[in-house]
PDB file of C-alpha atoms in Angstrom:
ATOM      1  CA  UNK B1171     -44.778  68.272 -17.817  1.00 88.00           C
ATOM      2  CA  UNK B1172     -47.563  70.688 -17.073  1.00 94.00           C
ATOM      3  CA  UNK B1173     -48.865  73.160 -14.540  1.00 97.00           C
ATOM      4  CA  UNK B1174     -49.950  71.905 -11.115  1.00 96.00           C
ATOM      5  CA  UNK B1175     -52.471  73.839  -9.044  1.00 95.00           C
ATOM      6  CA  UNK B1176     -52.957  73.123  -5.336  1.00 93.00           C
ATOM      7  CA  UNK B1177     -55.674  74.740  -3.282  1.00 92.00           C
ATOM      8  CA  UNK B1178     -55.508  73.964   0.428  1.00 89.00           C
ATOM      9  CA  UNK B1179     -58.080  74.520   3.157  1.00 91.00           C
ATOM     10  CA  UNK B1180     -57.458  74.144   6.856  1.00 89.00           C
ATOM     11  CA  UNK B1181     -58.064  75.943  10.105  1.00 83.00           C
ATOM     12  CA  UNK B1182     -54.825  76.308  12.011  1.00 83.00           C
ATOM     13  CA  UNK B1183     -52.665  73.675  10.253  1.00 86.00           C
ATOM     14  CA  UNK B1184     -49.299  73.341  11.993  1.00 87.00           C
ATOM     15  CA  UNK B1185     -46.417  73.198   9.461  1.00 85.00           C
ATOM     16  CA  UNK B1186     -44.570  70.730  11.723  1.00 89.00           C
ATOM     17  CA  UNK B1187     -47.392  68.218  11.058  1.00 92.00           C
ATOM     18  CA  UNK B1188     -46.065  67.611   7.531  1.00 90.00           C
ATOM     19  CA  UNK B1189     -48.237  67.142   4.472  1.00 89.00           C
ATOM     20  CA  UNK B1190     -45.928  69.259   2.276  1.00 91.00           C
ATOM     21  CA  UNK B1191     -45.859  68.797  -1.490  1.00 92.00           C
ATOM     22  CA  UNK B1192     -42.366  67.841  -2.707  1.00 95.00           C
ATOM     23  CA  UNK B1193     -41.064  67.991  -6.286  1.00 95.00           C
ATOM     24  CA  UNK B1194     -38.016  65.855  -7.171  1.00 96.00           C
ATOM     25  CA  UNK B1195     -36.038  65.758 -10.410  1.00 93.00           C
ATOM     26  CA  UNK B1196     -33.989  62.810 -11.668  1.00 86.00           C
ATOM     27  CA  UNK B1197     -30.751  64.051 -10.071  1.00 91.00           C
ATOM     28  CA  UNK B1198     -32.132  64.134  -6.519  1.00 88.00           C
ATOM     29  CA  UNK B1199     -32.669  67.905  -6.365  1.00 93.00           C
ATOM     30  CA  UNK B1200     -35.944  68.779  -4.682  1.00 94.00           C
ATOM     31  CA  UNK B1201     -38.256  71.687  -3.956  1.00 93.00           C
ATOM     32  CA  UNK B1202     -40.689  71.609  -1.051  1.00 92.00           C
ATOM     33  CA  UNK B1203     -43.869  73.694  -0.914  1.00 90.00           C
ATOM     34  CA  UNK B1204     -45.033  74.345   2.623  1.00 85.00           C
ATOM     35  CA  UNK B1205     -48.660  73.596   3.379  1.00 83.00           C
ATOM     36  CA  UNK B1206     -50.430  76.326   5.328  1.00 82.00           C
ATOM     37  CA  UNK B1207     -54.007  77.150   6.267  1.00 76.00           C
ATOM     38  CA  UNK B1208     -55.581  78.635   3.159  1.00 87.00           C
ATOM     39  CA  UNK B1209     -53.236  78.475   0.210  1.00 91.00           C
ATOM     40  CA  UNK B1210     -52.991  78.447  -3.557  1.00 93.00           C
ATOM     41  CA  UNK B1211     -49.804  77.052  -5.125  1.00 92.00           C
ATOM     42  CA  UNK B1212     -49.072  77.147  -8.854  1.00 94.00           C
ATOM     43  CA  UNK B1213     -46.061  75.148 -10.065  1.00 94.00           C
ATOM     44  CA  UNK B1214     -44.728  74.683 -13.597  1.00 94.00           C
ATOM     45  CA  UNK B1215     -43.512  71.085 -13.687  1.00 93.00           C
ATOM     46  CA  UNK B1216     -40.809  70.215 -16.219  1.00 92.00           C
ATOM     47  CA  UNK B1217     -40.336  66.848 -17.914  1.00 92.00           C
ATOM     48  CA  UNK B1218     -38.857  64.231 -15.549  1.00 92.00           C
ATOM     49  CA  UNK B1219     -39.981  65.976 -12.349  1.00 94.00           C
ATOM     50  CA  UNK B1220     -42.079  63.883  -9.954  1.00 93.00           C
ATOM     51  CA  UNK B1221     -44.264  65.101  -7.087  1.00 92.00           C
ATOM     52  CA  UNK B1222     -45.487  63.528  -3.871  1.00 91.00           C
ATOM     53  CA  UNK B1223     -47.131  64.528  -0.605  1.00 88.00           C
ATOM     54  CA  UNK B1224     -44.847  64.208   2.410  1.00 89.00           C
ATOM     55  CA  UNK B1225     -46.309  62.112   5.219  1.00 89.00           C
ATOM     56  CA  UNK B1226     -48.561  63.696   7.828  1.00 91.00           C
ATOM     57  CA  UNK B1227     -47.242  62.935  11.302  1.00 93.00           C
ATOM     58  CA  UNK B1228     -48.690  62.739  14.817  1.00 94.00           C
ATOM     59  CA  UNK B1229     -48.503  66.523  15.305  1.00 92.00           C
ATOM     60  CA  UNK B1230     -51.588  66.878  13.102  1.00 91.00           C
ATOM     61  CA  UNK B1231     -53.623  65.392  15.963  1.00 91.00           C
ATOM     62  CA  UNK B1232     -57.275  65.852  14.971  1.00 90.00           C
ATOM     63  CA  UNK B1233     -56.732  68.790  12.584  1.00 89.00           C
ATOM     64  CA  UNK B1234     -57.924  68.338   9.023  1.00 89.00           C
ATOM     65  CA  UNK B1235     -56.211  69.488   5.828  1.00 88.00           C
ATOM     66  CA  UNK B1236     -58.020  69.419   2.492  1.00 90.00           C
ATOM     67  CA  UNK B1237     -55.961  69.647  -0.714  1.00 89.00           C
ATOM     68  CA  UNK B1238     -57.555  70.078  -4.102  1.00 91.00           C
ATOM     69  CA  UNK B1239     -55.182  69.397  -6.966  1.00 92.00           C
ATOM     70  CA  UNK B1240     -55.456  69.994 -10.685  1.00 95.00           C
ATOM     71  CA  UNK B1241     -52.929  69.500 -13.481  1.00 95.00           C
ATOM     72  CA  UNK B1242     -53.004  71.307 -16.809  1.00 95.00           C
ATOM     73  CA  UNK B1243     -51.081  69.526 -19.574  1.00 91.00           C
TER      74      UNK B1243
END
């Protein structure tokens, strides 16, 4: 449990390239946060909820995406 902060930097990131942050609870329910160019995402994560970054696919080509993550417990 805690608060997750994501700060993303990119120039022209295509959402179809993936890289989304996904939160999954124990029952299989999930929430997906879309990654965009310049973003700040704040998520309150409950006990038992896991997070992962969805794969980045070939549509990213040579674009770069920088994610800075912090967790407050």
